[in-house]
Amino acid sequence: MKETLLNPLPVLTWNWLRMNKALFSEEAERNAKPAALETSELPAGATFTSGNAAQNKNLSQAQEAAAQIAGAMGKEFDAFLDQNDAPIAVLELQKGFNQSAAIFVRAKIEDGAAAFQRLLVKAADNVEANIIIEWAGAQSGLNAFQTKIQAGRDSKIRVATVQLLGSGFVHLNDIGTAAGENTRIEIAQLELGANKIYQGIRSVLAKGRAAFVHNAAYCLDKDRELDMNFIAEQTGRDTQSLMNVYGTLNDSAKKTYRGTIDFKKGCSGSVGNELEETLLLSPDVVNKSIPLILCDEEDVQGEHGATIGRLDESVLFYMNARGISLEEAQKMMARSKIARVAALIGDDQEAQKALDFFDASMEDGANGGNE
């Protein structure tokens, strides 16, 4: 069975850590079917095109443009999508587009299928937009999705990815961004479903005063697995990056976090920060973290921090004294991490939908996986 190398670190660490990369192999036989993408009603200045790039000149050009923006899951993931004829869809936002209401892109995936899809978000100059990508409904299958974000100058692009798939899913989600001068790209991610999850984000800040902000939250129980690779590559002057990851691990769940701030030559005046908070609710969980700061420039400021551990005894005592059980306290703390990122989605109904999914999954887990 062929293994695909995913989420490679920009630089190698000691091999005995087994964190330089992830290996993916899909054991189940599935029929390959593209995920049908549906959008909410689009306002003036926004267009959505999907289909076969080989038969559509505009899509073919978009595919070439997307290929110039690297994701974090690596070249073998790109090849994996190519081998499975992943179609591309394009959401294009014209110059001066300004819309506070969210634009939804929803992926319809058939149960038991293997879905492969690419999406290019192409924003011109002076654009402000809020985009929500959602996967929900199906219970089992494979979903391999790649998003590339190309933003012009003086723009603010917010993208939220909300994953609410069933427990029989393998979910691969790769993102690559390229920000123009004085442009800010914000990404909020909720990983609440699926059994095995691979995430990758590479943000390239090559233009002056570009900024990247990333917030992610997850809650894993049973034998679920999550593998992450987040990279902020800062090349332009006075760029900023901020990466925050909030998570909870329970039962025998496994998580690997790779977070890299890469200060390239010429990025003087740049700032980068990353923070990871992980709540451990079982002695059987496997938690791996490797925050990196790479530096090839003098006038920069980089910081990283991690808070990993169990619930504080004083917090538990406070809650117990007010009639809150250990199980309820754990759920409250895990939910607070999800709610923290859900508030950044930019749509109250979608945020509540994510929290409802979390509550239902926690109740299902408390009942031993039975309805």
PDB file of C-alpha atoms in Angstrom, residues 14-295:
ATOM      1  CA  TRP A  14      15.837  14.709  15.169  1.00  0.00           C
ATOM      2  CA  ASN A  15      14.360  11.649  13.468  1.00  0.00           C
ATOM      3  CA  TRP A  16      13.703   9.910  16.779  1.00  0.00           C
ATOM      4  CA  LEU A  17      11.025  12.513  17.505  1.00  0.00           C
ATOM      5  CA  ARG A  18       9.065  11.209  14.494  1.00  0.00           C
ATOM      6  CA  MET A  19       7.645  14.658  13.842  1.00  0.00           C
ATOM      7  CA  ASN A  20       9.383  15.685  10.630  1.00  0.00           C
ATOM      8  CA  LYS A  21       6.387  14.525   8.592  1.00  0.00           C
ATOM      9  CA  ALA A  22       3.192  12.500   8.617  1.00  0.00           C
ATOM     10  CA  LEU A  23       2.501   9.412   6.545  1.00  0.00           C
ATOM     11  CA  PHE A  24      -0.949   8.840   5.103  1.00  0.00           C
ATOM     12  CA  SER A  25      -2.361   5.676   3.565  1.00  0.00           C
ATOM     13  CA  GLU A  26      -6.031   5.118   2.880  1.00  0.00           C
ATOM     14  CA  GLU A  27      -6.975   1.530   3.535  1.00  0.00           C
ATOM     15  CA  ALA A  28     -10.628   1.649   2.506  1.00  0.00           C
ATOM     16  CA  GLU A  29     -11.654   1.289  -1.125  1.00  0.00           C
ATOM     17  CA  ARG A  30     -13.870   4.211  -2.088  1.00  0.00           C
ATOM     18  CA  ASN A  31     -15.407   5.502  -5.296  1.00  0.00           C
ATOM     19  CA  ALA A  32     -13.839   8.837  -6.229  1.00  0.00           C
ATOM     20  CA  LYS A  33     -16.474  11.556  -6.621  1.00  0.00           C
ATOM     21  CA  PRO A  34     -15.859  15.324  -6.577  1.00  0.00           C
ATOM     22  CA  ALA A  35     -17.427  17.227  -3.720  1.00  0.00           C
ATOM     23  CA  ALA A  36     -20.273  19.292  -5.134  1.00  0.00           C
ATOM     24  CA  LEU A  37     -19.680  22.874  -4.032  1.00  0.00           C
ATOM     25  CA  GLU A  38     -22.627  25.159  -3.390  1.00  0.00           C
ATOM     26  CA  THR A  39     -22.463  28.833  -2.524  1.00  0.00           C
ATOM     27  CA  SER A  40     -24.859  31.175  -0.833  1.00  0.00           C
ATOM     28  CA  GLU A  41     -26.409  33.897  -2.976  1.00  0.00           C
ATOM     29  CA  LEU A  42     -23.530  36.016  -4.240  1.00  0.00           C
ATOM     30  CA  PRO A  43     -23.655  39.817  -4.115  1.00  0.00           C
ATOM     31  CA  ALA A  44     -22.493  42.067  -6.942  1.00  0.00           C
ATOM     32  CA  GLY A  45     -18.748  41.908  -7.393  1.00  0.00           C
ATOM     33  CA  ALA A  46     -18.455  38.219  -6.529  1.00  0.00           C
ATOM     34  CA  THR A  47     -18.492  35.314  -8.998  1.00  0.00           C
ATOM     35  CA  PHE A  48     -18.177  31.563  -8.545  1.00  0.00           C
ATOM     36  CA  THR A  49     -17.038  29.182 -11.269  1.00  0.00           C
ATOM     37  CA  SER A  50     -16.546  25.430 -11.059  1.00  0.00           C
ATOM     38  CA  GLY A  51     -16.138  22.515 -13.407  1.00  0.00           C
ATOM     39  CA  ASN A  52     -13.497  20.861 -15.534  1.00  0.00           C
ATOM     40  CA  ALA A  53     -10.366  22.983 -15.906  1.00  0.00           C
ATOM     41  CA  ALA A  54      -9.374  21.099 -19.053  1.00  0.00           C
ATOM     42  CA  GLN A  55     -12.564  22.321 -20.734  1.00  0.00           C
ATOM     43  CA  ASN A  56     -12.670  25.831 -19.301  1.00  0.00           C
ATOM     44  CA  LYS A  57      -9.930  28.320 -20.158  1.00  0.00           C
ATOM     45  CA  ASN A  58     -10.602  30.524 -17.124  1.00  0.00           C
ATOM     46  CA  LEU A  59     -10.468  27.552 -14.763  1.00  0.00           C
ATOM     47  CA  SER A  60      -7.307  26.312 -16.419  1.00  0.00           C
ATOM     48  CA  GLN A  61      -5.666  29.696 -15.810  1.00  0.00           C
ATOM     49  CA  ALA A  62      -6.926  29.676 -12.232  1.00  0.00           C
ATOM     50  CA  GLN A  63      -5.435  26.239 -11.699  1.00  0.00           C
ATOM     51  CA  GLU A  64      -2.062  27.517 -12.896  1.00  0.00           C
ATOM     52  CA  ALA A  65      -2.329  30.540 -10.576  1.00  0.00           C
ATOM     53  CA  ALA A  66      -3.251  28.328  -7.622  1.00  0.00           C
ATOM     54  CA  ALA A  67      -0.265  26.082  -8.307  1.00  0.00           C
ATOM     55  CA  GLN A  68       2.034  29.063  -7.680  1.00  0.00           C
ATOM     56  CA  ILE A  69       0.814  29.273  -4.067  1.00  0.00           C
ATOM     57  CA  ALA A  70       2.245  26.495  -1.932  1.00  0.00           C
ATOM     58  CA  GLY A  71       0.251  24.777   0.765  1.00  0.00           C
ATOM     59  CA  ALA A  72       1.737  23.196   3.891  1.00  0.00           C
ATOM     60  CA  MET A  73       0.767  19.588   3.290  1.00  0.00           C
ATOM     61  CA  GLY A  74       3.474  19.244   0.671  1.00  0.00           C
ATOM     62  CA  LYS A  75       4.121  18.260  -2.930  1.00  0.00           C
ATOM     63  CA  GLU A  76       2.950  14.699  -2.450  1.00  0.00           C
ATOM     64  CA  PHE A  77      -0.490  15.967  -1.439  1.00  0.00           C
ATOM     65  CA  ASP A  78      -0.560  18.067  -4.619  1.00  0.00           C
ATOM     66  CA  ALA A  79       0.295  14.941  -6.591  1.00  0.00           C
ATOM     67  CA  PHE A  80      -2.388  13.002  -4.687  1.00  0.00           C
ATOM     68  CA  LEU A  81      -5.001  15.539  -5.842  1.00  0.00           C
ATOM     69  CA  ASP A  82      -3.649  15.457  -9.405  1.00  0.00           C
ATOM     70  CA  GLN A  83      -3.793  11.675  -9.536  1.00  0.00           C
ATOM     71  CA  ASN A  84      -7.431  11.778  -8.505  1.00  0.00           C
ATOM     72  CA  ASP A  85      -8.350  14.524 -11.015  1.00  0.00           C
ATOM     73  CA  ALA A  86      -9.388  17.010  -8.342  1.00  0.00           C
ATOM     74  CA  PRO A  87     -11.443  19.739 -10.053  1.00  0.00           C
ATOM     75  CA  ILE A  88     -10.958  23.406  -9.221  1.00  0.00           C
ATOM     76  CA  ALA A  89     -13.532  26.030  -8.322  1.00  0.00           C
ATOM     77  CA  VAL A  90     -12.883  29.771  -8.238  1.00  0.00           C
ATOM     78  CA  LEU A  91     -14.463  32.396  -6.009  1.00  0.00           C
ATOM     79  CA  GLU A  92     -13.458  35.759  -7.456  1.00  0.00           C
ATOM     80  CA  LEU A  93     -13.923  39.076  -5.685  1.00  0.00           C
ATOM     81  CA  GLN A  94     -13.601  42.202  -7.782  1.00  0.00           C
ATOM     82  CA  LYS A  95     -11.677  45.336  -6.862  1.00  0.00           C
ATOM     83  CA  GLY A  96     -13.376  47.323  -4.121  1.00  0.00           C
ATOM     84  CA  PHE A  97     -15.674  44.469  -3.081  1.00  0.00           C
ATOM     85  CA  ASN A  98     -16.902  45.084   0.471  1.00  0.00           C
ATOM     86  CA  GLN A  99     -19.426  42.746   2.038  1.00  0.00           C
ATOM     87  CA  SER A 100     -19.859  42.153   5.760  1.00  0.00           C
ATOM     88  CA  ALA A 101     -22.282  39.232   5.358  1.00  0.00           C
ATOM     89  CA  ALA A 102     -20.586  35.876   4.968  1.00  0.00           C
ATOM     90  CA  ILE A 103     -20.244  34.089   1.649  1.00  0.00           C
ATOM     91  CA  PHE A 104     -20.786  30.361   2.203  1.00  0.00           C
ATOM     92  CA  VAL A 105     -19.109  27.584   0.261  1.00  0.00           C
ATOM     93  CA  ARG A 106     -20.633  24.254   1.268  1.00  0.00           C
ATOM     94  CA  ALA A 107     -19.246  20.918   0.126  1.00  0.00           C
ATOM     95  CA  LYS A 108     -21.764  18.161  -0.535  1.00  0.00           C
ATOM     96  CA  ILE A 109     -20.036  14.794  -0.073  1.00  0.00           C
ATOM     97  CA  GLU A 110     -21.623  11.414  -0.676  1.00  0.00           C
ATOM     98  CA  ASP A 111     -21.407   8.823   2.069  1.00  0.00           C
ATOM     99  CA  GLY A 112     -18.709   6.252   1.477  1.00  0.00           C
ATOM    100  CA  ALA A 113     -17.104   8.253  -1.339  1.00  0.00           C
ATOM    101  CA  ALA A 114     -13.664   9.761  -1.730  1.00  0.00           C
ATOM    102  CA  ALA A 115     -14.022  13.458  -2.572  1.00  0.00           C
ATOM    103  CA  PHE A 116     -11.205  15.554  -4.074  1.00  0.00           C
ATOM    104  CA  GLN A 117     -11.560  19.302  -4.600  1.00  0.00           C
ATOM    105  CA  ARG A 118      -9.570  22.496  -5.064  1.00  0.00           C
ATOM    106  CA  LEU A 119     -10.786  26.023  -4.394  1.00  0.00           C
ATOM    107  CA  LEU A 120      -9.114  29.294  -5.368  1.00  0.00           C
ATOM    108  CA  VAL A 121     -10.232  32.472  -3.606  1.00  0.00           C
ATOM    109  CA  LYS A 122      -9.027  35.305  -5.827  1.00  0.00           C
ATOM    110  CA  ALA A 123      -9.436  38.752  -4.291  1.00  0.00           C
ATOM    111  CA  ALA A 124      -8.413  41.948  -6.080  1.00  0.00           C
ATOM    112  CA  ASP A 125      -7.227  45.176  -4.376  1.00  0.00           C
ATOM    113  CA  ASN A 126      -9.259  46.915  -1.666  1.00  0.00           C
ATOM    114  CA  VAL A 127     -11.427  43.908  -0.889  1.00  0.00           C
ATOM    115  CA  GLU A 128     -13.124  43.113   2.425  1.00  0.00           C
ATOM    116  CA  ALA A 129     -14.834  39.748   2.603  1.00  0.00           C
ATOM    117  CA  ASN A 130     -15.892  37.019   5.003  1.00  0.00           C
ATOM    118  CA  ILE A 131     -15.921  33.469   3.568  1.00  0.00           C
ATOM    119  CA  ILE A 132     -17.085  30.309   5.344  1.00  0.00           C
ATOM    120  CA  ILE A 133     -16.244  26.843   4.014  1.00  0.00           C
ATOM    121  CA  GLU A 134     -18.295  24.040   5.543  1.00  0.00           C
ATOM    122  CA  TRP A 135     -18.203  20.246   5.358  1.00  0.00           C
ATOM    123  CA  ALA A 136     -21.155  18.519   7.026  1.00  0.00           C
ATOM    124  CA  GLY A 137     -23.768  15.810   6.738  1.00  0.00           C
ATOM    125  CA  ALA A 138     -21.940  12.729   5.485  1.00  0.00           C
ATOM    126  CA  GLN A 139     -20.973  10.043   8.002  1.00  0.00           C
ATOM    127  CA  SER A 140     -18.079   8.173   6.386  1.00  0.00           C
ATOM    128  CA  GLY A 141     -15.645   8.615   3.529  1.00  0.00           C
ATOM    129  CA  LEU A 142     -12.544  10.539   2.547  1.00  0.00           C
ATOM    130  CA  ASN A 143     -12.398  14.273   1.921  1.00  0.00           C
ATOM    131  CA  ALA A 144      -9.260  15.831   0.393  1.00  0.00           C
ATOM    132  CA  PHE A 145      -9.696  19.586   0.027  1.00  0.00           C
ATOM    133  CA  GLN A 146      -7.228  22.308  -0.890  1.00  0.00           C
ATOM    134  CA  THR A 147      -7.833  26.057  -0.697  1.00  0.00           C
ATOM    135  CA  LYS A 148      -5.561  28.730  -2.134  1.00  0.00           C
ATOM    136  CA  ILE A 149      -6.111  32.379  -1.235  1.00  0.00           C
ATOM    137  CA  GLN A 150      -4.669  35.105  -3.455  1.00  0.00           C
ATOM    138  CA  ALA A 151      -5.317  38.599  -2.152  1.00  0.00           C
ATOM    139  CA  GLY A 152      -4.351  41.955  -3.659  1.00  0.00           C
ATOM    140  CA  ARG A 153      -3.201  44.996  -1.746  1.00  0.00           C
ATOM    141  CA  ASP A 154      -5.059  46.911   0.976  1.00  0.00           C
ATOM    142  CA  SER A 155      -7.489  44.054   1.593  1.00  0.00           C
ATOM    143  CA  LYS A 156      -8.917  42.138   4.532  1.00  0.00           C
ATOM    144  CA  ILE A 157      -9.950  38.551   3.893  1.00  0.00           C
ATOM    145  CA  ARG A 158     -11.511  36.373   6.591  1.00  0.00           C
ATOM    146  CA  VAL A 159     -11.878  32.658   5.885  1.00  0.00           C
ATOM    147  CA  ALA A 160     -13.425  30.168   8.296  1.00  0.00           C
ATOM    148  CA  THR A 161     -13.375  26.407   7.763  1.00  0.00           C
ATOM    149  CA  VAL A 162     -15.968  24.426   9.722  1.00  0.00           C
ATOM    150  CA  GLN A 163     -15.607  20.644   9.679  1.00  0.00           C
ATOM    151  CA  LEU A 164     -18.684  18.779  10.939  1.00  0.00           C
ATOM    152  CA  LEU A 165     -18.230  15.399   9.251  1.00  0.00           C
ATOM    153  CA  GLY A 166     -19.200  12.020  10.670  1.00  0.00           C
ATOM    154  CA  SER A 167     -16.933   9.833  12.757  1.00  0.00           C
ATOM    155  CA  GLY A 168     -16.123   7.551   9.823  1.00  0.00           C
ATOM    156  CA  PHE A 169     -14.285  10.218   7.838  1.00  0.00           C
ATOM    157  CA  VAL A 170     -10.690  10.863   6.924  1.00  0.00           C
ATOM    158  CA  HIS A 171     -10.372  14.620   6.365  1.00  0.00           C
ATOM    159  CA  LEU A 172      -7.415  16.323   4.662  1.00  0.00           C
ATOM    160  CA  ASN A 173      -7.518  20.117   4.554  1.00  0.00           C
ATOM    161  CA  ASP A 174      -4.668  22.107   2.992  1.00  0.00           C
ATOM    162  CA  ILE A 175      -4.520  25.906   2.709  1.00  0.00           C
ATOM    163  CA  GLY A 176      -2.044  28.234   1.048  1.00  0.00           C
ATOM    164  CA  THR A 177      -2.213  32.038   1.142  1.00  0.00           C
ATOM    165  CA  ALA A 178      -0.434  34.900  -0.600  1.00  0.00           C
ATOM    166  CA  ALA A 179      -1.135  38.366   0.807  1.00  0.00           C
ATOM    167  CA  GLY A 180      -0.586  41.635  -1.023  1.00  0.00           C
ATOM    168  CA  GLU A 181       0.881  44.798   0.438  1.00  0.00           C
ATOM    169  CA  ASN A 182      -0.918  46.042   3.557  1.00  0.00           C
ATOM    170  CA  THR A 183      -3.308  43.079   3.361  1.00  0.00           C
ATOM    171  CA  ARG A 184      -4.587  41.042   6.275  1.00  0.00           C
ATOM    172  CA  ILE A 185      -5.714  37.418   5.943  1.00  0.00           C
ATOM    173  CA  GLU A 186      -7.498  35.855   8.910  1.00  0.00           C
ATOM    174  CA  ILE A 187      -8.304  32.151   9.120  1.00  0.00           C
ATOM    175  CA  ALA A 188     -10.473  30.503  11.767  1.00  0.00           C
ATOM    176  CA  GLN A 189     -10.694  26.702  11.856  1.00  0.00           C
ATOM    177  CA  LEU A 190     -12.982  24.341  13.745  1.00  0.00           C
ATOM    178  CA  GLU A 191     -12.212  20.625  13.523  1.00  0.00           C
ATOM    179  CA  LEU A 192     -15.112  18.950  15.309  1.00  0.00           C
ATOM    180  CA  GLY A 193     -15.815  15.797  13.307  1.00  0.00           C
ATOM    181  CA  ALA A 194     -14.004  13.031  11.389  1.00  0.00           C
ATOM    182  CA  ASN A 195     -11.820  10.269  12.786  1.00  0.00           C
ATOM    183  CA  LYS A 196      -8.473  11.164  11.205  1.00  0.00           C
ATOM    184  CA  ILE A 197      -7.652  14.768  10.368  1.00  0.00           C
ATOM    185  CA  TYR A 198      -4.685  16.264   8.527  1.00  0.00           C
ATOM    186  CA  GLN A 199      -4.391  20.057   8.461  1.00  0.00           C
ATOM    187  CA  GLY A 200      -1.868  22.274   6.755  1.00  0.00           C
ATOM    188  CA  ILE A 201      -1.576  26.053   6.284  1.00  0.00           C
ATOM    189  CA  ARG A 202       1.250  27.979   4.667  1.00  0.00           C
ATOM    190  CA  SER A 203       0.952  31.755   4.685  1.00  0.00           C
ATOM    191  CA  VAL A 204       3.419  33.706   2.544  1.00  0.00           C
ATOM    192  CA  LEU A 205       3.876  37.329   3.624  1.00  0.00           C
ATOM    193  CA  ALA A 206       6.118  38.620   0.867  1.00  0.00           C
ATOM    194  CA  LYS A 207       4.746  42.159   0.660  1.00  0.00           C
ATOM    195  CA  GLY A 208       5.262  45.023   3.100  1.00  0.00           C
ATOM    196  CA  ARG A 209       2.870  45.285   6.063  1.00  0.00           C
ATOM    197  CA  ALA A 210       1.070  42.068   5.182  1.00  0.00           C
ATOM    198  CA  ALA A 211      -0.494  40.200   8.114  1.00  0.00           C
ATOM    199  CA  PHE A 212      -1.682  36.668   8.827  1.00  0.00           C
ATOM    200  CA  VAL A 213      -3.857  35.670  11.793  1.00  0.00           C
ATOM    201  CA  HIS A 214      -4.814  32.054  12.418  1.00  0.00           C
ATOM    202  CA  ASN A 215      -7.009  30.616  15.158  1.00  0.00           C
ATOM    203  CA  ALA A 216      -7.875  26.923  15.356  1.00  0.00           C
ATOM    204  CA  ALA A 217      -9.800  24.767  17.824  1.00  0.00           C
ATOM    205  CA  TYR A 218     -10.448  21.058  18.143  1.00  0.00           C
ATOM    206  CA  CYS A 219     -11.702  18.431  20.584  1.00  0.00           C
ATOM    207  CA  LEU A 220     -10.628  14.811  20.133  1.00  0.00           C
ATOM    208  CA  ASP A 221     -11.882  11.743  21.959  1.00  0.00           C
ATOM    209  CA  LYS A 222     -11.817   7.937  21.547  1.00  0.00           C
ATOM    210  CA  ASP A 223      -9.003   6.954  19.129  1.00  0.00           C
ATOM    211  CA  ARG A 224      -9.275   9.999  16.864  1.00  0.00           C
ATOM    212  CA  GLU A 225      -6.127  11.583  15.400  1.00  0.00           C
ATOM    213  CA  LEU A 226      -5.153  15.084  14.321  1.00  0.00           C
ATOM    214  CA  ASP A 227      -1.954  16.079  12.503  1.00  0.00           C
ATOM    215  CA  MET A 228      -1.228  19.793  11.951  1.00  0.00           C
ATOM    216  CA  ASN A 229       1.408  21.782  10.092  1.00  0.00           C
ATOM    217  CA  PHE A 230       1.117  25.587  10.227  1.00  0.00           C
ATOM    218  CA  ILE A 231       3.745  27.823   8.609  1.00  0.00           C
ATOM    219  CA  ALA A 232       4.036  31.610   8.506  1.00  0.00           C
ATOM    220  CA  GLU A 233       6.723  32.573   5.999  1.00  0.00           C
ATOM    221  CA  GLN A 234       7.613  36.246   6.444  1.00  0.00           C
ATOM    222  CA  THR A 235       9.666  37.882   3.708  1.00  0.00           C
ATOM    223  CA  GLY A 236       8.275  41.419   3.416  1.00  0.00           C
ATOM    224  CA  ARG A 237       9.152  44.303   5.708  1.00  0.00           C
ATOM    225  CA  ASP A 238       6.974  44.980   8.764  1.00  0.00           C
ATOM    226  CA  THR A 239       4.880  41.850   8.349  1.00  0.00           C
ATOM    227  CA  GLN A 240       2.936  40.254  11.198  1.00  0.00           C
ATOM    228  CA  SER A 241       1.850  36.708  11.970  1.00  0.00           C
ATOM    229  CA  LEU A 242      -0.193  35.311  14.840  1.00  0.00           C
ATOM    230  CA  MET A 243      -1.091  31.624  15.227  1.00  0.00           C
ATOM    231  CA  ASN A 244      -3.225  30.301  18.089  1.00  0.00           C
ATOM    232  CA  VAL A 245      -4.341  26.685  18.552  1.00  0.00           C
ATOM    233  CA  TYR A 246      -6.770  25.631  21.295  1.00  0.00           C
ATOM    234  CA  GLY A 247      -7.498  21.945  21.833  1.00  0.00           C
ATOM    235  CA  THR A 248      -8.735  19.178  24.097  1.00  0.00           C
ATOM    236  CA  LEU A 249      -7.623  15.535  24.107  1.00  0.00           C
ATOM    237  CA  ASN A 250      -9.506  12.716  25.803  1.00  0.00           C
ATOM    238  CA  ASP A 251      -9.508   8.897  25.918  1.00  0.00           C
ATOM    239  CA  SER A 252      -6.730   7.619  23.605  1.00  0.00           C
ATOM    240  CA  ALA A 253      -6.760  10.489  21.107  1.00  0.00           C
ATOM    241  CA  LYS A 254      -3.549  11.567  19.361  1.00  0.00           C
ATOM    242  CA  LYS A 255      -2.429  14.998  18.229  1.00  0.00           C
ATOM    243  CA  THR A 256       0.680  16.345  16.507  1.00  0.00           C
ATOM    244  CA  TYR A 257       1.230  20.086  16.213  1.00  0.00           C
ATOM    245  CA  ARG A 258       3.900  21.684  14.026  1.00  0.00           C
ATOM    246  CA  GLY A 259       4.005  25.465  14.113  1.00  0.00           C
ATOM    247  CA  THR A 260       6.726  27.405  12.286  1.00  0.00           C
ATOM    248  CA  ILE A 261       7.435  31.112  12.083  1.00  0.00           C
ATOM    249  CA  ASP A 262      10.021  31.622   9.352  1.00  0.00           C
ATOM    250  CA  PHE A 263      11.694  35.049   9.246  1.00  0.00           C
ATOM    251  CA  LYS A 264      13.310  35.323   5.818  1.00  0.00           C
ATOM    252  CA  LYS A 265      16.066  37.726   4.810  1.00  0.00           C
ATOM    253  CA  GLY A 266      14.600  41.159   4.161  1.00  0.00           C
ATOM    254  CA  CYS A 267      11.676  40.990   6.609  1.00  0.00           C
ATOM    255  CA  SER A 268      13.096  43.569   9.010  1.00  0.00           C
ATOM    256  CA  GLY A 269      10.581  45.034  11.431  1.00  0.00           C
ATOM    257  CA  SER A 270       8.449  41.897  11.336  1.00  0.00           C
ATOM    258  CA  VAL A 271       6.714  40.244  14.286  1.00  0.00           C
ATOM    259  CA  GLY A 272       5.561  36.650  14.732  1.00  0.00           C
ATOM    260  CA  ASN A 273       3.796  34.924  17.621  1.00  0.00           C
ATOM    261  CA  GLU A 274       2.392  31.444  18.130  1.00  0.00           C
ATOM    262  CA  LEU A 275       0.539  29.970  21.079  1.00  0.00           C
ATOM    263  CA  GLU A 276      -0.794  26.500  21.777  1.00  0.00           C
ATOM    264  CA  GLU A 277      -3.181  25.554  24.590  1.00  0.00           C
ATOM    265  CA  THR A 278      -3.913  21.850  25.048  1.00  0.00           C
ATOM    266  CA  LEU A 279      -6.135  20.377  27.737  1.00  0.00           C
ATOM    267  CA  LEU A 280      -5.384  16.730  28.560  1.00  0.00           C
ATOM    268  CA  LEU A 281      -8.291  14.795  30.046  1.00  0.00           C
ATOM    269  CA  SER A 282      -6.849  11.281  30.015  1.00  0.00           C
ATOM    270  CA  PRO A 283      -3.456   9.712  30.799  1.00  0.00           C
ATOM    271  CA  ASP A 284      -3.750   7.664  27.601  1.00  0.00           C
ATOM    272  CA  VAL A 285      -3.684  10.552  25.125  1.00  0.00           C
ATOM    273  CA  VAL A 286      -0.655  11.173  22.896  1.00  0.00           C
ATOM    274  CA  ASN A 287       0.303  14.829  22.566  1.00  0.00           C
ATOM    275  CA  LYS A 288       3.197  15.992  20.383  1.00  0.00           C
ATOM    276  CA  SER A 289       4.126  19.630  19.803  1.00  0.00           C
ATOM    277  CA  ILE A 290       7.017  21.220  17.990  1.00  0.00           C
ATOM    278  CA  PRO A 291       6.940  25.043  17.752  1.00  0.00           C
ATOM    279  CA  LEU A 292       9.753  26.469  15.619  1.00  0.00           C
ATOM    280  CA  ILE A 293      11.127  29.927  14.961  1.00  0.00           C
ATOM    281  CA  LEU A 294      13.533  30.182  12.035  1.00  0.00           C
ATOM    282  CA  CYS A 295      15.404  33.433  11.623  1.00  0.00           C
TER     283      CYS A 295
END
